Amino acid sequence: MPEATLVEAINLALARAMEDDPDVVVLGEDVGVNGGVFRATAGLQKRFGAARVLDTPLAELLISGLCVGMAAQGLKPVGEIQFMGFIYPCLDQLVNHASRLRNRTQGRLTCPMVLRTPHGAGIRAPEHHSESTEAMLAHIPGLRVVMPSSPERAYGLLLAAIRDPDPVVFLEPTRLYRAAKGEVEDNGEALPLDAAFVLKEGRDLTLISWGAMLKETMAAAEALSAEGIAAEVIDLATLKPYDEDTVLGSVAKTGRCVIVHEAARTGGFGAEIAATIAERRLPSLLAPVTRVTGYDTVVPMARLEQHYMPSVERIMTAARKVCQFS
Amino acid sequence: MRHRNYLAPDGSIQRPLPAFASNAKLLIELYRSMVLLRLFDRKAVALQRTGRLGTYAVSLGQEAVSVGIASAMREEDVLLPSYRDNGALLWRGVRLEEILLFWGGDERGNRFSGPVHDFPFCVPVGSQAPHAAGVAYALKLRKQPRVAVCLFGDGATSKGDVYEAMNFAGVHKLPLVFVVANNQWAISVPLRQQTACETLAQKAIAAGFVGEQVDGSDVVAMRAASEEAIVAARDGNGPRFIEAVAYRLGDHTTSDDAARYRPAEEVQAHWKQEPIARLRAYLVAQKMWGKADEEQLATECHARVEAAAERYLATVPRRPETMFDHLYADLPEVYAAQRRELAGEHDA
Ligand SMILES: Cc1ncc(C[n+]2csc(CCOP(=O)(O)OP(=O)(O)O)c2C)c(N)n1
């Protein structure tokens, strides 16, 4: 199998989807000739034409709203928002239209669209390029929120998102775009949405994360195993709806859980998971569910951002504390 | 800016009528629709006042706008209406009781028997304009001879959504007709606080296509302008913008009291312009319509509206757990569990 970076895997999936289905349309700022600022759409316009790989005017609300209209006509639009910091004008369309078109029309109209955007900190980007507000999106009923953490899952989950009959926000961890490499077979096979992936099995503790933070989470798990702590690592992958069964099953086994995300702590998605565990698995718990997160601050610019994001050290400290809790 | 009208407020002819106006049957159909809409509005308000309907937005004074535009559309065209466009939905075959169902707070009203691809009423002002651009892009991509028609109010033209959609439609020469029902007021905010532009139609210039002002109380003008714009769009000549200059004779909605911000004299003055009396005067002058026709129509509309209200009131409510039924194509298990919870079924 050929090696691909995460962004190359995205590109492969887009090309595959466009090849397989003439209704798939890619749109966004600079996605055409330029192939996107991260090159996720490189070569697509040449291959599929400017009508299907469409450079839009610089207007994010428009991109999301166009997707709704196209999708209602049966196209499968894949919109790109250049950075997550610019997704907010799309919220009106996501909350008020995309996520509820099926429901408001009782199934008469549907909205099979995907909105892709790079997500998260750690690439020394300018202001407004590093936010991770996935919890805000995961709060919206009727939407799916998906975040891959490896090239293989980026490929399979993006294909699944495009084929899904409902709207999906697809958050791509910017930090992993080129840093993550892996074997990707361009076989057109989708991975399941709404399912978490168990990346490592273990009996002592459950580590749950998503997106770029799995890098640190996996590193922490490896280091912990050298200390004799066997951590199970779960890549949540789909945040909306999230795979409660896998999470609860793992916690029932280990009795301990640390949730890792780079988004700010208050109201972050970790709180949702912790609450579910408290409601449903309290008797299995041997220690309080613990979060390792970004701080409740604005994501700092380049010089401080590494202090904002959870480090391997912070994850290990939390894990040790949870394991020593009696 | 071009300003089009044919019938003066007293029903007299201002200039030669467009060709379709020689079709008496069509003119009478336009008239009947407007009368039905007005009666329907009255019934809806009565239902709201007696606690049997939610907030409702009447078309009073604007009947010619949505009836005029809808009458120029083909079934396969796509309508993207605002919440005040009951008249357009009616013309497109949506049943009266379905409209009541929507305003009565039941989503089944949006699963209507009009064209299956038409959009439901849009409540967040102006946010349907980008949808219209997306729809029109899809029509163009598939080389279908269909047109998207997007309606909104004057307040909506202040939103970026509308300009973003117009701009895109211009760039791609989309088969899209924008119609702003300029009823002079966005709730209590008058047009002059909405824009410093002399006309709304001229906003099309910035987007690179043709806009025109039309007398929105003259259904002949509305129909003629709409037809021209829709045909042009269908023929691949790109988008058009129509500013229908009308007046909202009623309150904004049943939750509003326009007397708080609007002088009675202004409203009175506009009653002299209103679209139904205007067309009636013309039809009567042409001997196409008489007292007996009017009485028969009133009886007919009354019966239709009453029967629809009865069907609406007799609609069996949905079971609460059905709120989950169209959330996703396949309900994810986590939410299926919530559905069971709401249905009073308990998970083992
Ligand atoms: C985005 C948005 N902001 C505010 C409202 C509340 N609101 C409902 S109707 C309205 C006025 C709209 O005026 P206009 O666009 O002229 O349409 P009209 O009601 O006159 O037909 C407002 C402010 C809304 N529905 N959507």
XYZ file of C-alpha atoms and ligand atoms in Angstrom:
700
model
C 0.000 0.000 0.000
C 1.264 3.466 -0.820
C 2.074 5.947 1.935
C 0.033 9.109 2.089
C -0.148 12.131 4.350
C -3.487 13.015 5.864
C -4.060 15.824 3.373
C -3.167 13.523 0.489
C -5.665 11.019 1.815
C -8.319 13.729 1.775
C -7.409 14.493 -1.809
C -7.609 10.819 -2.754
C -11.034 10.486 -1.164
C -12.354 13.592 -2.909
C -11.080 12.372 -6.272
C -12.530 8.934 -5.689
C -15.904 10.348 -4.673
C -16.006 12.625 -7.709
C -15.005 9.782 -9.982
C -17.682 7.466 -8.595
C -20.516 9.955 -8.440
C -21.116 12.753 -10.950
C -23.289 14.519 -8.380
C -20.315 15.276 -6.140
C -19.319 18.930 -6.421
C -16.403 20.564 -4.611
C -16.612 24.269 -3.813
C -14.827 26.854 -1.752
C -12.273 29.621 -1.788
C -9.185 28.813 -3.878
C -10.130 25.148 -4.262
C -9.845 25.240 -8.053
C -6.661 26.259 -9.853
C -4.802 26.591 -6.589
C -6.017 23.291 -5.189
C -6.805 24.829 -1.825
C -4.409 26.577 0.510
C -3.475 23.206 2.013
C -3.639 21.474 -1.388
C -6.486 19.231 -0.301
C -8.226 19.762 -3.627
C -5.068 19.781 -5.771
C -5.581 18.545 -9.302
C -9.319 18.092 -8.948
C -10.340 20.992 -11.127
C -8.045 19.854 -13.907
C -9.534 16.410 -13.710
C -13.210 17.163 -13.165
C -13.658 20.624 -14.644
C -14.414 24.053 -13.246
C -18.144 23.392 -13.014
C -17.624 20.608 -10.475
C -14.617 22.100 -8.703
C -15.734 25.584 -8.160
C -13.881 28.634 -6.863
C -16.490 30.619 -4.994
C -16.426 34.286 -4.104
C -14.957 34.994 -0.693
C -18.125 34.482 1.317
C -18.410 31.702 3.875
C -22.106 32.037 4.562
C -22.625 31.719 0.829
C -20.548 28.533 0.605
C -22.615 26.802 3.260
C -25.882 28.162 1.883
C -24.991 27.090 -1.653
C -24.376 23.606 -0.309
C -27.881 23.523 1.173
C -29.459 24.541 -2.120
C -27.358 22.137 -4.162
C -28.008 19.281 -1.784
C -31.750 19.899 -1.842
C -31.539 19.404 -5.607
C -29.748 16.091 -5.175
C -26.160 17.152 -5.691
C -23.564 16.098 -3.148
C -21.706 19.318 -2.421
C -18.448 19.254 -0.501
C -17.749 22.791 0.653
C -14.396 23.860 2.004
C -14.011 26.559 4.625
C -10.403 27.622 4.482
C -9.905 27.646 8.266
C -12.233 26.768 11.091
C -11.904 30.319 12.413
C -13.988 31.412 9.439
C -16.743 28.860 9.826
C -18.866 31.067 12.059
C -20.785 32.831 9.267
C -21.830 29.299 8.261
C -23.394 28.578 11.634
C -26.655 30.231 10.627
C -26.912 27.898 7.659
C -25.788 24.846 9.636
C -28.101 25.394 12.591
C -31.111 26.863 10.846
C -31.078 25.054 7.545
C -28.632 22.233 6.788
C -29.173 20.295 9.985
C -32.933 20.564 9.938
C -34.043 20.617 6.326
C -35.014 16.945 6.500
C -36.887 17.457 9.733
C -38.664 20.670 8.801
C -39.938 19.139 5.604
C -40.579 15.735 7.179
C -38.232 14.096 4.719
C -39.473 15.877 1.593
C -36.152 17.671 1.157
C -32.800 16.438 2.410
C -29.356 17.913 2.759
C -26.563 15.481 1.891
C -23.744 18.007 2.123
C -20.274 17.977 3.624
C -18.546 21.043 4.978
C -14.808 20.433 5.385
C -12.464 22.628 7.318
C -8.981 22.454 8.831
C -9.212 22.395 12.576
C -7.062 23.086 15.595
C -3.814 24.626 16.692
C -0.168 23.778 16.456
C 0.912 25.047 13.065
C 2.009 28.526 14.123
C -0.783 30.019 12.073
C -2.019 33.607 12.299
C -4.811 34.606 14.637
C -8.224 33.010 14.062
C -6.671 29.945 12.403
C -6.274 27.677 15.425
C -9.626 27.379 17.115
C -11.292 24.094 17.940
C -14.949 24.728 18.574
C -16.194 21.295 17.640
C -18.445 21.145 20.704
C -20.432 24.058 19.305
C -21.080 22.057 16.151
C -21.670 18.801 17.992
C -24.443 20.547 19.896
C -26.516 20.969 16.724
C -29.253 18.349 16.308
C -29.387 16.732 12.899
C -25.740 17.295 12.046
C -22.832 14.888 12.021
C -19.429 16.052 13.203
C -16.510 13.901 12.151
C -12.818 14.286 12.848
C -10.239 11.855 11.492
C -6.893 11.395 13.166
C -4.960 9.398 10.565
C -4.661 9.302 6.772
C -6.444 5.970 6.624
C -9.378 7.216 8.664
C -9.382 10.535 6.808
C -9.837 8.656 3.545
C -12.488 6.225 4.758
C -14.442 8.688 6.858
C -14.509 11.388 4.194
C -15.914 8.889 1.697
C -18.517 7.925 4.273
C -19.334 11.578 4.935
C -19.849 12.285 1.240
C -22.053 9.230 0.811
C -24.055 9.970 3.929
C -27.585 11.206 3.225
C -27.355 13.892 5.924
C -25.158 16.946 6.476
C -21.695 16.314 7.875
C -19.119 18.764 9.171
C -15.730 17.224 8.546
C -12.977 18.674 10.696
C -9.467 17.989 9.510
C -6.650 18.298 12.048
C -4.398 20.878 10.442
C -1.429 19.849 12.552
C -1.622 16.330 11.102
C -2.145 17.358 7.475
C 1.484 16.624 6.651
C 2.738 15.243 9.940
C 0.583 12.125 9.832
C 1.633 9.537 7.271
C 0.212 6.120 6.753
C -0.753 3.408 4.378
C -3.807 4.385 2.388
C -5.292 2.073 -0.133
C -7.429 3.988 -2.611
C -10.010 1.247 -2.802
C -13.133 3.384 -2.451
C -14.029 1.753 0.834
C -15.672 3.931 3.435
C -15.249 3.555 7.170
C -18.309 3.629 9.411
C -19.530 6.959 10.747
C -20.876 7.189 14.297
C -18.306 4.608 15.396
C -15.263 5.082 17.596
C -12.004 3.298 16.862
C -10.075 1.472 19.539
C -6.478 2.236 18.662
C -4.929 0.332 21.538
C -6.389 -2.097 24.019
C -5.674 -1.929 27.720
C -7.210 -2.867 31.060
C -6.108 -0.129 33.475
C -7.446 3.079 32.050
C -9.369 4.475 29.100
C -7.922 7.407 27.190
C -10.407 9.100 24.872
C -9.477 11.693 22.307
C -10.068 12.836 18.739
C -8.287 14.588 15.916
C -4.730 15.834 16.332
C -4.609 15.164 20.079
C -4.461 11.452 19.420
C -0.813 11.971 18.581
C -0.009 13.032 22.146
C -2.549 10.607 23.578
C -0.960 7.634 21.828
C 2.516 8.793 22.847
C 1.326 9.032 26.441
C -0.181 5.548 26.252
C 3.112 4.107 25.005
C 5.066 5.848 27.763
C 2.553 4.697 30.375
C 2.870 1.105 29.298
C 6.593 1.381 30.036
C 5.514 2.283 33.578
C 3.266 -0.757 33.685
C -0.008 1.078 33.059
C -2.001 -0.471 30.221
C -4.120 2.281 28.680
C -6.898 1.650 26.209
C -6.983 4.412 23.599
C -10.176 5.403 21.818
C -10.338 7.658 18.795
C -13.852 9.043 19.019
C -13.737 10.039 15.307
C -17.433 10.985 15.115
C -18.446 13.462 17.799
C -22.032 13.794 16.663
C -23.486 11.269 17.262
C -20.751 9.761 19.335
C -20.300 6.080 19.988
C -21.444 5.767 23.583
C -21.288 2.000 23.496
C -17.579 1.827 22.813
C -16.863 4.499 25.421
C -19.069 2.964 28.087
C -17.885 -0.559 27.322
C -14.279 0.465 27.734
C -14.906 2.351 30.974
C -16.851 -0.609 32.346
C -13.720 -2.656 31.750
C -11.062 -0.216 32.991
C -12.997 1.788 35.590
C -10.888 4.837 34.822
C -11.122 7.467 32.129
C -9.144 10.463 30.955
C -10.530 12.563 28.120
C -8.087 14.608 26.079
C -9.038 17.493 23.819
C -7.370 20.668 22.745
C -10.578 22.702 22.813
C -11.164 24.913 25.829
C -12.394 23.042 28.893
C -15.706 24.735 29.721
C -18.516 23.245 27.722
C -16.058 21.204 25.712
C -17.079 17.840 24.344
C -15.177 16.129 27.165
C -17.868 17.373 29.534
C -20.479 15.520 27.508
C -18.593 12.262 27.709
C -17.874 12.677 31.404
C -21.540 13.313 32.084
C -22.602 10.218 30.164
C -20.121 8.071 32.050
C -21.303 9.518 35.370
C -24.917 8.802 34.476
C -24.418 5.345 33.097
C -21.263 3.807 34.566
C -20.866 5.296 38.018
C -20.729 1.878 39.697
C -17.788 0.842 37.498
C -15.782 3.965 38.208
C -12.695 3.620 40.369
C -11.684 7.259 39.976
C -13.238 10.539 38.842
C -13.409 10.997 35.095
C -10.724 13.517 34.310
C -10.196 15.958 31.470
C -6.961 17.180 29.973
C -7.845 20.079 27.741
C -6.881 23.412 26.337
C -7.408 26.255 28.779
C -10.413 28.548 28.820
C -8.432 31.157 26.974
C -8.229 32.408 23.451
C -5.896 30.036 21.612
C -2.604 31.924 21.896
C -0.569 32.815 18.861
C 2.550 30.927 17.902
C 4.798 31.701 20.848
C 2.528 30.239 23.487
C 0.347 27.796 21.633
C 2.341 24.736 22.661
C 1.601 25.653 26.287
C -2.085 25.780 25.500
C -2.378 22.354 23.929
C -2.360 19.291 26.170
C 1.118 17.778 26.218
C 2.174 14.161 26.612
C 3.321 15.177 30.098
C -0.071 16.585 31.095
C -1.830 13.497 29.834
C 0.542 11.190 31.705
C 0.193 13.156 34.927
C -3.589 12.927 34.716
C -3.428 9.231 33.896
C -1.127 8.463 36.821
C -3.363 10.414 39.188
C -6.434 8.552 38.018
C -4.636 5.226 38.408
C -3.448 6.054 41.915
C -6.865 7.245 43.052
C -8.257 4.964 45.719
C -34.317 52.416 -12.921
C -37.160 51.061 -15.005
C -40.495 51.173 -13.236
C -43.236 49.078 -14.711
C -46.970 49.325 -14.245
C -50.014 48.819 -16.418
C -53.079 49.297 -14.278
C -53.598 52.545 -12.421
C -55.057 52.335 -8.911
C -58.515 52.938 -10.363
C -58.085 50.032 -12.784
C -57.582 52.180 -15.854
C -54.886 51.269 -18.327
C -51.645 53.249 -18.163
C -50.081 51.781 -21.261
C -50.661 48.872 -23.638
C -51.129 45.673 -21.677
C -48.818 42.696 -22.170
C -49.982 39.923 -24.477
C -51.121 37.523 -21.743
C -53.680 40.087 -20.547
C -55.857 39.275 -23.533
C -56.374 35.899 -21.877
C -59.442 36.653 -19.786
C -59.351 33.265 -18.126
C -55.868 33.878 -16.801
C -56.692 37.342 -15.518
C -59.703 35.965 -13.725
C -57.590 33.172 -12.278
C -55.158 35.727 -10.899
C -58.061 37.623 -9.434
C -59.613 34.540 -7.873
C -56.313 33.562 -6.278
C -55.846 36.949 -4.711
C -59.366 36.927 -3.333
C -58.908 33.427 -1.967
C -55.664 34.476 -0.329
C -57.296 37.467 1.324
C -60.099 35.354 2.710
C -57.672 32.731 3.817
C -55.624 35.386 5.630
C -58.722 36.587 7.427
C -59.547 33.072 8.525
C -56.005 32.428 9.671
C -56.038 35.574 11.793
C -59.380 34.541 13.285
C -57.946 31.145 14.130
C -54.922 32.778 15.726
C -57.069 35.165 17.744
C -59.019 32.246 19.137
C -55.875 30.348 20.064
C -56.093 27.765 17.331
C -53.156 28.910 15.184
C -49.700 30.241 15.998
C -48.221 33.531 14.856
C -49.266 34.230 11.286
C -48.043 36.696 8.650
C -50.778 38.089 6.412
C -50.312 39.130 2.794
C -52.811 41.973 2.989
C -51.874 44.495 0.306
C -49.209 42.214 -1.172
C -51.421 39.604 -2.802
C -50.290 40.590 -6.294
C -46.636 39.972 -5.547
C -46.587 36.301 -4.751
C -49.542 35.395 -6.975
C -47.998 37.323 -9.860
C -44.623 35.660 -9.600
C -45.937 32.156 -8.998
C -48.265 32.393 -11.983
C -45.255 32.906 -14.238
C -43.446 29.834 -12.973
C -43.577 26.330 -14.338
C -44.199 23.399 -12.061
C -40.592 22.224 -12.444
C -39.176 25.591 -11.435
C -38.108 25.883 -7.816
C -39.744 28.294 -5.394
C -37.797 29.543 -2.367
C -40.328 31.563 -0.435
C -40.263 33.820 2.582
C -42.783 33.358 5.389
C -45.169 35.867 3.822
C -45.572 34.071 0.510
C -48.686 32.014 1.168
C -50.067 33.242 -2.157
C -47.217 31.692 -4.114
C -47.613 28.364 -2.324
C -51.341 28.369 -2.962
C -50.803 28.956 -6.661
C -48.325 26.091 -6.740
C -50.843 23.649 -5.382
C -50.102 23.608 -1.683
C -53.343 22.925 0.169
C -54.830 25.536 2.462
C -54.877 23.106 5.360
C -51.193 22.380 4.851
C -50.391 26.065 5.208
C -52.508 26.188 8.352
C -50.723 23.133 9.643
C -47.383 24.888 9.287
C -48.555 28.055 11.041
C -50.265 25.853 13.576
C -46.855 24.491 14.522
C -46.804 21.155 12.733
C -43.904 20.325 10.410
C -46.166 18.138 8.309
C -47.355 21.399 6.751
C -43.978 21.574 5.029
C -44.342 18.132 3.590
C -46.849 19.734 1.297
C -48.545 18.690 -1.907
C -46.953 21.470 -3.935
C -43.943 20.643 -6.137
C -41.833 18.242 -4.129
C -38.640 20.233 -4.758
C -39.992 23.591 -3.555
C -38.517 24.953 -0.353
C -40.594 25.543 2.757
C -41.187 29.064 4.093
C -37.958 30.601 5.262
C -38.090 32.240 8.653
C -34.516 33.518 9.215
C -34.790 36.577 6.998
C -32.852 36.407 3.724
C -31.136 33.103 4.482
C -32.958 31.416 1.607
C -31.088 33.504 -0.963
C -27.895 31.391 -0.841
C -30.057 28.268 -1.126
C -31.583 29.694 -4.265
C -28.108 30.246 -5.687
C -27.189 26.648 -4.848
C -30.378 25.352 -6.427
C -29.826 27.450 -9.536
C -26.238 26.250 -9.756
C -27.450 22.654 -9.668
C -30.005 23.382 -12.406
C -27.354 24.949 -14.563
C -24.818 22.193 -13.916
C -27.349 19.610 -15.027
C -28.352 21.744 -18.001
C -31.994 21.645 -16.975
C -34.284 24.350 -18.346
C -35.572 25.185 -14.890
C -35.431 28.406 -12.910
C -35.118 29.137 -9.194
C -37.299 31.912 -7.848
C -36.364 33.453 -4.534
C -38.679 35.767 -2.619
C -37.855 37.985 0.336
C -38.752 41.310 1.917
C -37.076 44.695 1.851
C -35.497 44.073 5.251
C -33.759 41.032 3.824
C -31.880 43.158 1.303
C -29.857 44.531 4.211
C -28.391 41.125 4.889
C -25.129 39.905 3.470
C -26.834 36.628 2.582
C -28.845 38.307 -0.142
C -25.908 40.189 -1.579
C -23.662 37.112 -1.411
C -26.241 35.121 -3.341
C -26.806 37.882 -5.897
C -23.095 38.292 -6.420
C -22.626 34.579 -7.012
C -25.649 34.366 -9.289
C -24.194 37.184 -11.354
C -20.762 35.575 -11.621
C -22.249 32.296 -12.830
C -25.161 33.732 -14.828
C -27.503 31.468 -12.933
C -31.138 30.806 -13.850
C -32.362 32.660 -10.810
C -34.955 35.368 -10.282
C -34.812 37.374 -7.062
C -38.022 39.088 -6.061
C -38.076 41.528 -3.195
C -41.509 42.330 -1.897
C -40.785 45.888 -0.865
C -43.703 46.485 1.443
C -41.938 49.563 2.883
C -41.566 48.151 6.374
C -39.471 45.531 8.143
C -41.626 45.215 11.234
C -41.304 48.789 12.534
C -38.274 49.854 10.529
C -39.120 51.849 7.414
C -37.294 51.412 4.119
C -35.372 54.667 4.599
C -33.682 53.233 7.641
C -32.941 50.057 5.772
C -31.076 51.608 2.881
C -29.878 54.889 1.454
C -30.380 53.547 -2.054
C -33.034 55.284 -4.069
C -34.369 51.913 -5.203
C -33.726 48.344 -4.160
C -33.731 47.312 -7.797
C -30.474 49.157 -8.354
C -28.739 46.725 -6.013
C -28.697 44.362 -8.975
C -26.265 46.724 -10.711
C -23.615 45.914 -8.106
C -24.125 42.236 -8.839
C -23.897 42.723 -12.588
C -27.395 42.025 -13.789
C -30.688 43.666 -14.581
C -33.016 44.919 -11.912
C -36.310 46.657 -12.314
C -38.980 48.226 -10.179
C -42.453 46.910 -10.662
C -45.719 48.145 -9.244
C -46.296 45.326 -6.783
C -49.956 46.220 -6.383
C -50.538 45.657 -10.080
C -50.760 41.950 -10.690
C -50.548 42.451 -14.444
C -47.211 44.172 -14.026
C -46.009 41.551 -11.550
C -46.956 38.729 -13.860
C -45.434 40.428 -16.917
C -42.150 41.281 -15.219
C -41.901 37.833 -13.667
C -42.584 36.100 -16.928
C -39.953 38.142 -18.724
C -37.381 37.519 -16.012
C -38.125 33.806 -15.772
C -38.022 33.321 -19.524
C -34.745 35.213 -19.747
C -33.291 33.123 -16.953
C -34.530 29.912 -18.549
C -32.944 30.945 -21.838
C -29.555 31.196 -20.183
C -29.395 34.961 -19.845
C -28.617 34.874 -16.160
C -30.341 36.234 -13.096
C -32.759 39.113 -12.746
C -33.891 41.158 -9.821
C -37.414 42.438 -9.393
C -38.330 45.010 -6.796
C -42.048 44.763 -6.267
C -43.051 48.088 -4.772
C -46.025 47.346 -2.590
C -47.357 48.149 0.834
C -48.090 46.019 3.840
C -51.617 47.025 4.780
C -51.764 44.782 7.823
C -49.695 44.228 10.902
C -46.330 42.520 10.427
C -47.737 39.370 12.002
C -50.518 38.551 14.402
C -48.045 39.349 17.215
C -47.526 42.885 15.968
C -49.474 46.110 16.330
C -48.466 48.355 13.465
C -50.432 51.280 14.915
C -47.565 51.738 17.372
C -45.159 52.852 14.682
C -47.198 53.684 11.613
C -49.525 56.635 11.042
C -53.087 55.617 10.160
C -53.159 58.189 7.336
C -50.298 56.438 5.611
C -52.120 53.123 5.704
C -55.373 54.745 4.600
C -53.643 56.323 1.618
C -52.308 52.956 0.535
C -55.703 51.312 0.682
C -56.425 53.322 -2.454
C -53.655 51.434 -4.244
C -54.447 47.896 -3.231
C -54.217 45.109 -5.799
C -57.559 43.349 -5.564
C -59.837 46.352 -6.025
C -57.545 47.508 -8.796
C -57.834 44.369 -10.871
C -61.551 44.097 -10.123
C -62.094 47.615 -11.448
C -60.310 46.673 -14.646
C -62.201 43.392 -15.065
C -65.520 45.111 -14.413
C -64.718 47.890 -16.857
C -63.898 45.238 -19.455
C -67.180 43.473 -18.704
C -65.254 40.344 -17.768
C -66.574 40.352 -14.261
C -69.783 41.332 -12.544
C -71.608 41.410 -9.275
C -72.902 37.868 -9.634
C -69.372 36.566 -10.327
C -68.132 38.342 -7.252
C -70.829 36.875 -5.062
C -70.281 33.407 -6.389
C -66.538 33.716 -5.864
C -67.027 34.919 -2.300
C -69.249 31.938 -1.531
C -66.810 29.533 -3.140
C -63.761 30.918 -1.351
C -65.577 31.005 1.924
C -66.530 27.347 1.567
C -62.995 26.357 0.601
C -61.426 28.211 3.478
C -63.906 26.903 6.032
C -63.490 23.341 4.818
C -59.708 23.679 4.964
C -59.878 25.088 8.487
C -62.003 22.151 9.537
C -59.588 19.659 8.044
C -56.744 21.462 9.768
C -58.495 21.445 13.123
C -59.353 17.776 12.716
C -55.761 16.768 11.967
C -54.653 14.173 14.458
C -51.601 15.453 16.345
C -48.312 13.655 15.877
C -47.104 11.455 18.666
C -44.347 13.289 20.577
C -41.639 10.756 19.745
C -42.145 11.397 16.028
C -40.017 14.522 16.509
C -37.125 12.118 15.989
C -38.464 10.595 12.810
C -36.911 12.899 10.257
C -33.857 13.957 12.196
C -31.511 11.728 10.192
C -32.088 9.310 7.335
C -31.352 6.517 9.815
C -31.718 7.437 13.437
C -28.425 6.802 15.253
C -28.838 4.466 18.203
C -28.049 7.164 20.806
C -31.027 9.171 19.620
C -33.177 6.097 19.132
C -32.698 5.594 22.870
C -33.903 9.153 23.491
C -36.857 8.445 21.244
C -37.762 5.411 23.345
C -37.402 7.535 26.458
C -39.863 10.086 25.073
C -42.232 7.333 24.026
C -42.200 6.074 27.599
C -40.490 2.844 26.680
C -37.754 1.913 29.043
C -34.430 0.526 27.991
C -33.537 -2.694 29.661
C -32.227 36.944 10.395
C -33.461 37.403 11.056
N -33.411 38.476 11.874
C -34.526 38.899 12.500
C -35.703 38.230 12.327
C -36.957 38.730 13.038
N -37.819 39.329 12.001
C -38.818 38.603 11.445
S -39.523 39.391 10.188
C -38.545 40.754 10.350
C -38.692 41.896 9.385
C -38.467 41.464 7.981
O -38.805 42.484 7.113
P -38.773 42.284 5.560
O -37.558 41.564 5.131
O -38.985 43.633 4.954
O -39.999 41.332 5.246
P -41.543 41.552 5.575
O -41.803 40.978 6.943
O -41.820 43.004 5.524
O -42.282 40.788 4.549
C -37.664 40.572 11.410
C -36.684 41.581 11.860
C -35.705 37.106 11.475
N -36.807 36.378 11.258
N -34.579 36.714 10.852
